[in-house]
Amino acid sequence: MLLLFLITCISFILLFKSLSLKPLPSWASEMRLISLWFWKELSFFPISPSITNSLSCSLSEIPSKMSMKKKGLTSKVENVDEESSGEMSVLDLPELALESILEKLPPDGLSSMAAVCSSLRDRCRSDHLWERHMKQKWGRIIGPAAYQAWQWHMASINDSSFFERGKQKGLKRYLSRLWPLPWIQSKLHYSSTRRSSLPVDSIMSKYLALESGRFLFPAQVYNRENGHVGFMLSCYDAELSYDPRTDTFQARYPPHGRRAVAIENGVPWERIRAPPVNTTPHDLHISDCLNELCPGDHIEIQWRRNKEFPYGWWYGVVGHLELCDGNQNYCRCHNSDTVVLEFNQYTPGSRWRRASINRREHREEGNEADGFYGGIRKLYSDEEISTWKQLWPTEVLE
């Protein structure tokens, strides 16, 4: 039995010496104490003094070799640090130069740069960098109604986060019975930190939510339902979501009367606009331009099929009264209480071609047969007028 033990120990020592030493944990320095205790406990065995000395020397060399190896590694690390310290980092640039570089980056570049380090992360998520990208891509179709919807969206996220924190507390109490509490706290803290790493109220968060299609926002769509003949030269409210694969939008129109929600896919950018006035589709717009309307003015007017339907905005122009020949030198149409509206996309004689409103007492006018005309807004912008003309139908409508 003793002979087998000695053979095993000597084989281990020879194998140990043949291997290259690697850095060991801090507890390896206690090997010397262990060796002394080991020989004290085994002193009753009649072991040869030469074997004892050989084993003791071999074990006593471990700490010294470890310290030499550690010293060599430390010197190598110091050399690497000295060499790398001579290289210039982006963060070493002057503040103005770094800011100029970040301002020229596209959105995907800013997102990639934010993942480099904590310092660049805070800089690349700054609102003033993302505000330019937001206005450039989304400014034309994101209006006050969409910003209000975003506030509601953030509130719902905060509410769900509060609910999840409550669930985490209950989960923590349950899991603490199975695993150590510090481990559970670290995992839950890491999870919550990752979720809250990007502030939901930042412009970057809003941009990425729009870009990914996760955020549905209110806007208006020209010629809804792929230019259905019944909606030519109109603009209706819808809930939109962006499709980054096709660079188009999906539009969800509110139900009309008993009609279900209509969904249109592939809506291009040029058929979308932000609502020009802060009036909901079911409310009458209070007109503030009636006293200044003259023949030739371009207008939009609310119209709905019946009072169960929401309003849409329809394009038209102000025409002359029947008794007026259109001569500018003798025209007095602007002094009359009656304002004639013309919708020239319809053929002459069509019941949809002309409509008249009272300039002084206009509210909502119409009937169940011809629909109801609501508020009017005058178009002052050449860009708005040009957009309507570009949407003009190729054929005259009946």
Tab-separated table of C-alpha atoms in Angstrom:
chain	number	residue	atom	x	y	z
A	1	MET	CA	0.000	0.000	0.000
A	2	LEU	CA	2.800	2.403	0.930
A	3	LEU	CA	4.769	1.526	-2.199
A	4	LEU	CA	1.753	2.300	-4.390
A	5	PHE	CA	1.386	5.660	-2.678
A	6	LEU	CA	5.044	6.578	-3.265
A	7	ILE	CA	4.907	5.616	-6.930
A	8	THR	CA	1.802	7.754	-7.433
A	9	CYS	CA	3.373	10.811	-5.751
A	10	ILE	CA	6.628	10.566	-7.719
A	11	SER	CA	4.726	10.210	-11.041
A	12	PHE	CA	2.690	13.274	-10.226
A	13	ILE	CA	5.819	15.308	-9.469
A	14	LEU	CA	7.517	14.335	-12.725
A	15	LEU	CA	4.388	15.146	-14.724
A	16	PHE	CA	3.988	18.452	-12.883
A	17	LYS	CA	7.533	19.525	-13.720
A	18	SER	CA	7.102	18.640	-17.408
A	19	LEU	CA	4.103	20.964	-17.834
A	20	SER	CA	4.490	24.700	-18.433
A	21	LEU	CA	3.210	26.658	-15.490
A	22	LYS	CA	0.165	28.820	-15.925
A	23	PRO	CA	-1.076	31.621	-13.633
A	24	LEU	CA	-2.953	30.110	-10.717
A	25	PRO	CA	-5.532	31.570	-8.378
A	26	SER	CA	-4.582	33.437	-5.204
A	27	TRP	CA	-5.104	30.369	-3.073
A	28	ALA	CA	-2.147	28.679	-4.806
A	29	SER	CA	0.231	30.656	-2.523
A	30	GLU	CA	-1.038	28.577	0.365
A	31	MET	CA	0.508	25.422	-1.079
A	32	ARG	CA	3.619	25.849	1.058
A	33	LEU	CA	1.572	25.695	4.231
A	34	ILE	CA	-0.304	22.717	2.923
A	35	SER	CA	2.968	20.928	2.157
A	36	LEU	CA	4.256	21.464	5.693
A	37	TRP	CA	1.045	20.131	7.145
A	38	PHE	CA	1.187	17.236	4.720
A	39	TRP	CA	4.629	16.108	5.848
A	40	LYS	CA	3.799	16.563	9.490
A	41	GLU	CA	0.799	14.292	9.137
A	42	LEU	CA	2.772	11.667	7.220
A	43	SER	CA	5.873	11.739	9.415
A	44	PHE	CA	5.030	8.443	10.976
A	45	PHE	CA	5.683	6.678	7.639
A	46	PRO	CA	9.261	5.367	7.203
A	47	ILE	CA	9.898	7.399	4.020
A	48	SER	CA	13.402	7.818	2.715
A	49	PRO	CA	14.929	11.253	3.502
A	50	SER	CA	15.912	11.739	-0.120
A	51	ILE	CA	12.335	11.287	-1.341
A	52	THR	CA	11.089	13.661	1.325
A	53	ASN	CA	13.565	16.354	0.316
A	54	SER	CA	12.703	15.929	-3.357
A	55	LEU	CA	8.971	16.362	-2.753
A	56	SER	CA	9.470	19.341	-0.460
A	57	CYS	CA	11.705	21.177	-2.913
A	58	SER	CA	9.352	20.567	-5.803
A	59	LEU	CA	6.337	21.915	-3.930
A	60	SER	CA	8.236	24.877	-2.512
A	61	GLU	CA	9.194	26.015	-6.036
A	62	ILE	CA	5.556	26.564	-7.068
A	63	PRO	CA	5.003	30.030	-5.510
A	64	SER	CA	8.324	31.388	-6.732
A	65	LYS	CA	7.696	30.233	-10.319
A	66	MET	CA	4.168	31.624	-10.155
A	67	SER	CA	5.419	35.014	-9.025
A	68	MET	CA	7.963	35.092	-11.866
A	69	LYS	CA	5.284	34.162	-14.391
A	70	LYS	CA	2.917	36.781	-12.996
A	71	LYS	CA	5.651	39.399	-13.106
A	72	GLY	CA	6.321	38.560	-16.736
A	73	LEU	CA	2.621	38.882	-17.635
A	74	THR	CA	2.372	42.187	-15.795
A	75	SER	CA	5.306	43.620	-17.696
A	76	LYS	CA	3.759	42.518	-21.007
A	77	VAL	CA	0.454	44.199	-20.140
A	78	GLU	CA	2.292	47.374	-19.177
A	79	ASN	CA	4.140	47.340	-22.505
A	80	VAL	CA	0.857	46.935	-24.405
A	81	ASP	CA	-0.665	49.845	-22.484
A	82	GLU	CA	2.343	52.013	-23.241
A	83	GLU	CA	2.166	51.160	-26.938
A	84	SER	CA	-1.604	51.697	-27.195
A	85	SER	CA	-1.441	54.971	-25.289
A	86	GLY	CA	0.289	56.532	-28.250
A	87	GLU	CA	-2.719	55.926	-30.554
A	88	MET	CA	-5.377	58.650	-30.941
A	89	SER	CA	-9.027	57.911	-30.176
A	90	VAL	CA	-12.136	59.613	-31.549
A	91	LEU	CA	-12.798	60.907	-28.055
A	92	ASP	CA	-9.441	62.714	-28.155
A	93	LEU	CA	-10.761	65.056	-30.857
A	94	PRO	CA	-11.761	68.590	-29.873
A	95	GLU	CA	-15.372	68.960	-28.810
A	96	LEU	CA	-16.363	71.011	-31.865
A	97	ALA	CA	-14.726	68.565	-34.305
A	98	LEU	CA	-16.395	65.545	-32.719
A	99	GLU	CA	-19.754	67.305	-32.729
A	100	SER	CA	-19.366	68.170	-36.428
A	101	ILE	CA	-18.620	64.531	-37.262
A	102	LEU	CA	-21.657	63.272	-35.361
A	103	GLU	CA	-23.926	65.842	-37.050
A	104	LYS	CA	-22.958	64.475	-40.476
A	105	LEU	CA	-23.725	60.858	-39.603
A	106	PRO	CA	-26.953	59.272	-40.933
A	107	PRO	CA	-29.393	57.671	-38.464
A	108	ASP	CA	-27.914	54.178	-38.845
A	109	GLY	CA	-24.424	55.613	-38.314
A	110	LEU	CA	-25.494	57.339	-35.112
A	111	SER	CA	-27.097	54.128	-33.868
A	112	SER	CA	-23.906	52.151	-34.550
A	113	MET	CA	-21.746	54.838	-32.959
A	114	ALA	CA	-23.916	54.789	-29.828
A	115	ALA	CA	-22.941	51.150	-29.254
A	116	VAL	CA	-19.182	51.849	-29.099
A	117	CYS	CA	-18.874	53.142	-25.528
A	118	SER	CA	-20.845	54.927	-22.827
A	119	SER	CA	-19.420	58.350	-23.699
A	120	LEU	CA	-20.389	58.080	-27.388
A	121	ARG	CA	-23.693	56.495	-26.407
A	122	ASP	CA	-24.768	59.614	-24.512
A	123	ARG	CA	-23.593	61.909	-27.295
A	124	CYS	CA	-25.178	59.945	-30.142
A	125	ARG	CA	-28.553	59.801	-28.379
A	126	SER	CA	-28.728	63.554	-27.935
A	127	ASP	CA	-32.028	65.107	-29.042
A	128	HIS	CA	-30.401	67.898	-31.045
A	129	LEU	CA	-28.679	65.325	-33.316
A	130	TRP	CA	-31.875	63.386	-33.979
A	131	GLU	CA	-34.135	66.404	-34.349
A	132	ARG	CA	-32.666	67.177	-37.784
A	133	HIS	CA	-33.248	63.596	-38.982
A	134	MET	CA	-36.794	63.656	-37.598
A	135	LYS	CA	-37.680	66.871	-39.444
A	136	GLN	CA	-35.961	65.791	-42.637
A	137	LYS	CA	-37.758	62.455	-43.005
A	138	TRP	CA	-40.915	62.707	-40.889
A	139	GLY	CA	-41.574	66.415	-40.465
A	140	ARG	CA	-44.055	66.683	-43.333
A	141	ILE	CA	-46.390	63.940	-42.108
A	142	ILE	CA	-45.951	64.108	-38.320
A	143	GLY	CA	-48.193	66.811	-36.857
A	144	PRO	CA	-49.549	67.785	-33.435
A	145	ALA	CA	-51.986	64.851	-33.450
A	146	ALA	CA	-49.111	62.395	-33.925
A	147	TYR	CA	-47.096	64.026	-31.125
A	148	GLN	CA	-50.112	63.706	-28.844
A	149	ALA	CA	-50.437	60.049	-29.805
A	150	TRP	CA	-46.752	59.615	-28.960
A	151	GLN	CA	-47.377	61.054	-25.479
A	152	TRP	CA	-50.116	58.467	-24.969
A	153	HIS	CA	-47.776	55.783	-26.284
A	154	MET	CA	-45.082	56.773	-23.762
A	155	ALA	CA	-47.639	56.817	-20.948
A	156	SER	CA	-48.719	53.276	-21.826
A	157	ILE	CA	-45.070	52.131	-21.825
A	158	ASN	CA	-44.490	53.713	-18.415
A	159	ASP	CA	-47.646	52.088	-17.059
A	160	SER	CA	-46.586	48.673	-18.349
A	161	SER	CA	-43.107	49.167	-16.874
A	162	PHE	CA	-44.638	49.983	-13.503
A	163	PHE	CA	-46.781	46.844	-13.746
A	164	GLU	CA	-43.741	44.745	-14.680
A	165	ARG	CA	-41.820	46.129	-11.698
A	166	GLY	CA	-44.687	45.004	-9.473
A	167	LYS	CA	-44.563	41.550	-11.051
A	168	GLN	CA	-40.800	41.448	-10.558
A	169	LYS	CA	-41.199	42.087	-6.829
A	170	GLY	CA	-43.588	39.151	-6.532
A	171	LEU	CA	-41.309	37.015	-8.707
A	172	LYS	CA	-38.304	37.976	-6.592
A	173	ARG	CA	-40.042	36.865	-3.407
A	174	TYR	CA	-40.884	33.532	-5.012
A	175	LEU	CA	-37.451	32.901	-6.533
A	176	SER	CA	-35.628	33.877	-3.343
A	177	ARG	CA	-36.810	30.609	-1.888
A	178	LEU	CA	-35.041	28.692	-4.663
A	179	TRP	CA	-31.900	30.740	-5.494
A	180	PRO	CA	-29.671	33.151	-3.559
A	181	LEU	CA	-31.182	36.644	-3.384
A	182	PRO	CA	-28.098	38.550	-4.733
A	183	TRP	CA	-28.142	36.441	-7.922
A	184	ILE	CA	-31.847	37.192	-8.496
A	185	GLN	CA	-31.359	40.921	-7.863
A	186	SER	CA	-28.480	41.109	-10.336
A	187	LYS	CA	-30.461	39.334	-13.081
A	188	LEU	CA	-33.575	41.483	-12.617
A	189	HIS	CA	-31.521	44.667	-12.440
A	190	TYR	CA	-29.689	43.723	-15.660
A	191	SER	CA	-32.996	43.033	-17.426
A	192	SER	CA	-34.564	46.326	-16.332
A	193	THR	CA	-31.388	48.248	-17.225
A	194	ARG	CA	-31.445	46.875	-20.772
A	195	ARG	CA	-35.099	47.817	-21.233
A	196	SER	CA	-34.624	51.349	-19.919
A	197	SER	CA	-31.277	51.994	-21.645
A	198	LEU	CA	-32.944	54.209	-24.284
A	199	PRO	CA	-35.297	56.856	-22.800
A	200	VAL	CA	-38.752	56.458	-24.320
A	201	ASP	CA	-39.265	60.233	-24.424
A	202	SER	CA	-36.151	60.875	-26.539
A	203	ILE	CA	-36.333	61.896	-30.192
A	204	MET	CA	-34.124	58.923	-31.081
A	205	SER	CA	-36.646	56.575	-29.489
A	206	LYS	CA	-39.468	58.206	-31.426
A	207	TYR	CA	-37.520	58.033	-34.698
A	208	LEU	CA	-36.693	54.341	-34.271
A	209	ALA	CA	-40.290	53.535	-33.292
A	210	LEU	CA	-41.556	55.228	-36.470
A	211	GLU	CA	-38.852	53.659	-38.630
A	212	SER	CA	-39.602	50.142	-37.406
A	213	GLY	CA	-43.382	50.497	-37.781
A	214	ARG	CA	-44.013	49.862	-34.071
A	215	PHE	CA	-45.624	53.272	-33.574
A	216	LEU	CA	-48.974	53.864	-35.310
A	217	PHE	CA	-49.666	57.567	-35.782
A	218	PRO	CA	-52.613	59.634	-37.055
A	219	ALA	CA	-52.291	61.405	-40.403
A	220	GLN	CA	-54.342	62.037	-43.551
A	221	VAL	CA	-54.287	60.173	-46.875
A	222	TYR	CA	-55.098	61.652	-50.287
A	223	ASN	CA	-57.364	59.663	-52.628
A	224	ARG	CA	-57.968	56.895	-50.116
A	225	GLU	CA	-58.351	53.215	-50.958
A	226	ASN	CA	-55.994	53.229	-53.941
A	227	GLY	CA	-57.771	56.124	-55.640
A	228	HIS	CA	-61.278	54.723	-55.445
A	229	VAL	CA	-63.488	56.817	-57.735
A	230	GLY	CA	-65.685	57.838	-54.817
A	231	PHE	CA	-62.745	59.466	-53.036
A	232	MET	CA	-60.933	61.292	-55.836
A	233	LEU	CA	-59.466	64.644	-54.748
A	234	SER	CA	-60.280	64.025	-51.106
A	235	CYS	CA	-58.140	63.572	-48.001
A	236	TYR	CA	-59.263	61.370	-45.093
A	237	ASP	CA	-57.937	60.708	-41.617
A	238	ALA	CA	-56.301	57.350	-40.978
A	239	GLU	CA	-53.976	55.540	-38.606
A	240	LEU	CA	-50.661	54.821	-40.316
A	241	SER	CA	-47.736	52.482	-39.746
A	242	TYR	CA	-44.512	52.483	-41.753
A	243	ASP	CA	-43.234	49.417	-43.613
A	244	PRO	CA	-39.418	49.738	-43.917
A	245	ARG	CA	-39.196	46.862	-46.399
A	246	THR	CA	-41.251	48.667	-49.065
A	247	ASP	CA	-40.795	52.270	-47.875
A	248	THR	CA	-44.586	52.642	-47.875
A	249	PHE	CA	-47.355	52.776	-45.287
A	250	GLN	CA	-50.337	50.794	-44.160
A	251	ALA	CA	-53.441	52.949	-43.592
A	252	ARG	CA	-56.347	51.963	-41.337
A	253	TYR	CA	-59.433	54.098	-42.003
A	254	PRO	CA	-62.094	54.441	-39.298
A	255	PRO	CA	-65.427	52.706	-39.993
A	256	HIS	CA	-68.020	54.601	-42.033
A	257	GLY	CA	-71.468	53.980	-40.633
A	258	ARG	CA	-71.938	50.223	-40.641
A	259	ARG	CA	-68.884	49.713	-42.774
A	260	ALA	CA	-65.951	47.947	-41.102
A	261	VAL	CA	-62.443	49.326	-40.803
A	262	ALA	CA	-60.845	49.648	-44.257
A	263	ILE	CA	-57.140	48.792	-44.616
A	264	GLU	CA	-54.968	49.972	-47.489
A	265	ASN	CA	-51.395	48.751	-48.001
A	266	GLY	CA	-48.595	50.268	-50.038
A	267	VAL	CA	-49.545	53.927	-49.531
A	268	PRO	CA	-46.646	56.086	-50.853
A	269	TRP	CA	-45.204	59.124	-49.079
A	270	GLU	CA	-46.650	61.617	-51.566
A	271	ARG	CA	-50.207	60.658	-50.622
A	272	ILE	CA	-49.758	61.400	-46.917
A	273	ARG	CA	-49.836	64.655	-44.988
A	274	ALA	CA	-50.123	65.857	-41.409
A	275	PRO	CA	-53.615	67.126	-40.514
A	276	PRO	CA	-53.595	70.872	-41.339
A	277	VAL	CA	-56.050	71.778	-38.569
A	278	ASN	CA	-56.617	70.450	-35.084
A	279	THR	CA	-60.154	69.183	-35.794
A	280	THR	CA	-61.204	65.580	-35.360
A	281	PRO	CA	-62.934	63.778	-38.280
A	282	HIS	CA	-66.322	63.908	-36.527
A	283	ASP	CA	-66.198	67.588	-35.523
A	284	LEU	CA	-67.166	70.626	-37.585
A	285	HIS	CA	-64.254	72.910	-38.408
A	286	ILE	CA	-64.968	76.530	-37.514
A	287	SER	CA	-64.192	78.490	-40.681
A	288	ASP	CA	-62.227	81.732	-40.274
A	289	CYS	CA	-61.810	82.638	-43.948
A	290	LEU	CA	-65.397	83.044	-45.194
A	291	ASN	CA	-65.351	86.854	-45.333
A	292	GLU	CA	-62.287	86.940	-47.583
A	293	LEU	CA	-63.241	84.253	-50.114
A	294	CYS	CA	-63.215	85.459	-53.718
A	295	PRO	CA	-63.639	83.687	-57.080
A	296	GLY	CA	-60.485	81.782	-58.010
A	297	ASP	CA	-59.464	81.005	-54.439
A	298	HIS	CA	-58.451	77.409	-53.740
A	299	ILE	CA	-60.189	75.784	-50.795
A	300	GLU	CA	-60.712	72.554	-48.912
A	301	ILE	CA	-64.129	71.808	-47.448
A	302	GLN	CA	-65.341	69.144	-45.074
A	303	TRP	CA	-67.850	66.737	-46.564
A	304	ARG	CA	-69.503	63.533	-45.337
A	305	ARG	CA	-72.047	61.204	-46.865
A	306	ASN	CA	-74.333	61.317	-43.831
A	307	LYS	CA	-74.030	62.271	-40.193
A	308	GLU	CA	-72.841	58.808	-39.162
A	309	PHE	CA	-69.728	59.182	-41.326
A	310	PRO	CA	-66.579	61.112	-40.431
A	311	TYR	CA	-65.618	64.188	-42.443
A	312	GLY	CA	-63.113	64.125	-45.260
A	313	TRP	CA	-61.439	67.182	-46.811
A	314	TRP	CA	-62.326	67.811	-50.479
A	315	TYR	CA	-60.560	70.104	-52.908
A	316	GLY	CA	-62.384	72.827	-54.812
A	317	VAL	CA	-62.235	76.438	-55.991
A	318	VAL	CA	-64.463	79.456	-55.428
A	319	GLY	CA	-66.594	80.196	-58.504
A	320	HIS	CA	-68.770	83.051	-59.737
A	321	LEU	CA	-72.458	83.527	-59.143
A	322	GLU	CA	-74.806	82.578	-61.985
A	323	LEU	CA	-75.538	86.224	-62.836
A	324	CYS	CA	-71.828	87.105	-62.990
A	325	ASP	CA	-70.033	86.789	-66.332
A	326	GLY	CA	-66.647	86.452	-64.684
A	327	ASN	CA	-65.322	89.813	-65.811
A	328	GLN	CA	-62.947	91.001	-63.096
A	329	ASN	CA	-63.798	94.665	-63.724
A	330	TYR	CA	-67.482	94.132	-62.937
A	331	CYS	CA	-67.417	91.086	-60.625
A	332	ARG	CA	-69.044	91.690	-57.237
A	333	CYS	CA	-69.243	88.088	-56.093
A	334	HIS	CA	-67.028	88.786	-53.096
A	335	ASN	CA	-69.671	91.186	-51.729
A	336	SER	CA	-72.457	88.601	-51.817
A	337	ASP	CA	-73.476	86.490	-48.834
A	338	THR	CA	-73.587	83.462	-51.121
A	339	VAL	CA	-70.339	81.710	-51.957
A	340	VAL	CA	-70.269	79.295	-54.903
A	341	LEU	CA	-67.934	76.318	-54.649
A	342	GLU	CA	-66.882	74.386	-57.749
A	343	PHE	CA	-65.518	70.858	-57.930
A	344	ASN	CA	-64.276	70.726	-61.510
A	345	GLN	CA	-63.217	67.098	-61.403
A	346	TYR	CA	-66.904	66.301	-62.062
A	347	THR	CA	-68.623	66.771	-65.396
A	348	PRO	CA	-70.784	69.894	-65.969
A	349	GLY	CA	-74.339	69.213	-64.858
A	350	SER	CA	-73.304	66.687	-62.214
A	351	ARG	CA	-74.909	67.236	-58.829
A	352	TRP	CA	-71.436	67.156	-57.325
A	353	ARG	CA	-70.123	69.909	-59.607
A	354	ARG	CA	-71.342	72.974	-57.654
A	355	ALA	CA	-72.473	73.818	-54.143
A	356	SER	CA	-73.451	77.069	-52.436
A	357	ILE	CA	-72.971	78.153	-48.834
A	358	ASN	CA	-73.952	81.215	-46.816
A	359	ARG	CA	-70.982	83.372	-46.005
A	360	ARG	CA	-72.558	84.916	-42.880
A	361	GLU	CA	-74.321	81.963	-41.297
A	362	HIS	CA	-72.470	78.941	-42.557
A	363	ARG	CA	-72.388	75.915	-40.270
A	364	GLU	CA	-73.129	72.498	-41.774
A	365	GLU	CA	-75.286	72.526	-44.913
A	366	GLY	CA	-76.688	69.704	-47.038
A	367	ASN	CA	-79.043	66.736	-46.991
A	368	GLU	CA	-79.046	62.935	-47.026
A	369	ALA	CA	-79.107	62.852	-50.844
A	370	ASP	CA	-76.170	65.188	-51.583
A	371	GLY	CA	-74.223	64.836	-48.359
A	372	PHE	CA	-73.283	67.472	-45.796
A	373	TYR	CA	-70.765	70.289	-46.323
A	374	GLY	CA	-68.861	71.447	-43.260
A	375	GLY	CA	-66.066	73.874	-42.473
A	376	ILE	CA	-63.851	75.538	-45.088
A	377	ARG	CA	-60.162	76.374	-45.063
A	378	LYS	CA	-58.539	78.581	-47.686
A	379	LEU	CA	-55.315	77.333	-49.278
A	380	TYR	CA	-52.553	79.938	-49.199
A	381	SER	CA	-49.605	77.655	-49.910
A	382	ASP	CA	-48.563	76.988	-53.497
A	383	GLU	CA	-47.219	73.631	-52.336
A	384	GLU	CA	-50.648	72.530	-51.095
A	385	ILE	CA	-52.337	73.648	-54.307
A	386	SER	CA	-49.685	71.886	-56.409
A	387	THR	CA	-50.194	68.642	-54.450
A	388	TRP	CA	-53.915	68.652	-55.229
A	389	LYS	CA	-53.285	69.315	-58.927
A	390	GLN	CA	-50.838	66.423	-59.127
A	391	LEU	CA	-53.594	64.138	-57.844
A	392	TRP	CA	-56.055	65.260	-60.499
A	393	PRO	CA	-57.875	62.281	-62.096
A	394	THR	CA	-57.015	61.320	-65.653
A	395	GLU	CA	-60.704	61.199	-66.582
A	396	VAL	CA	-63.576	63.528	-65.664
A	397	LEU	CA	-65.825	62.001	-63.019
A	398	GLU	CA	-69.561	61.601	-63.460
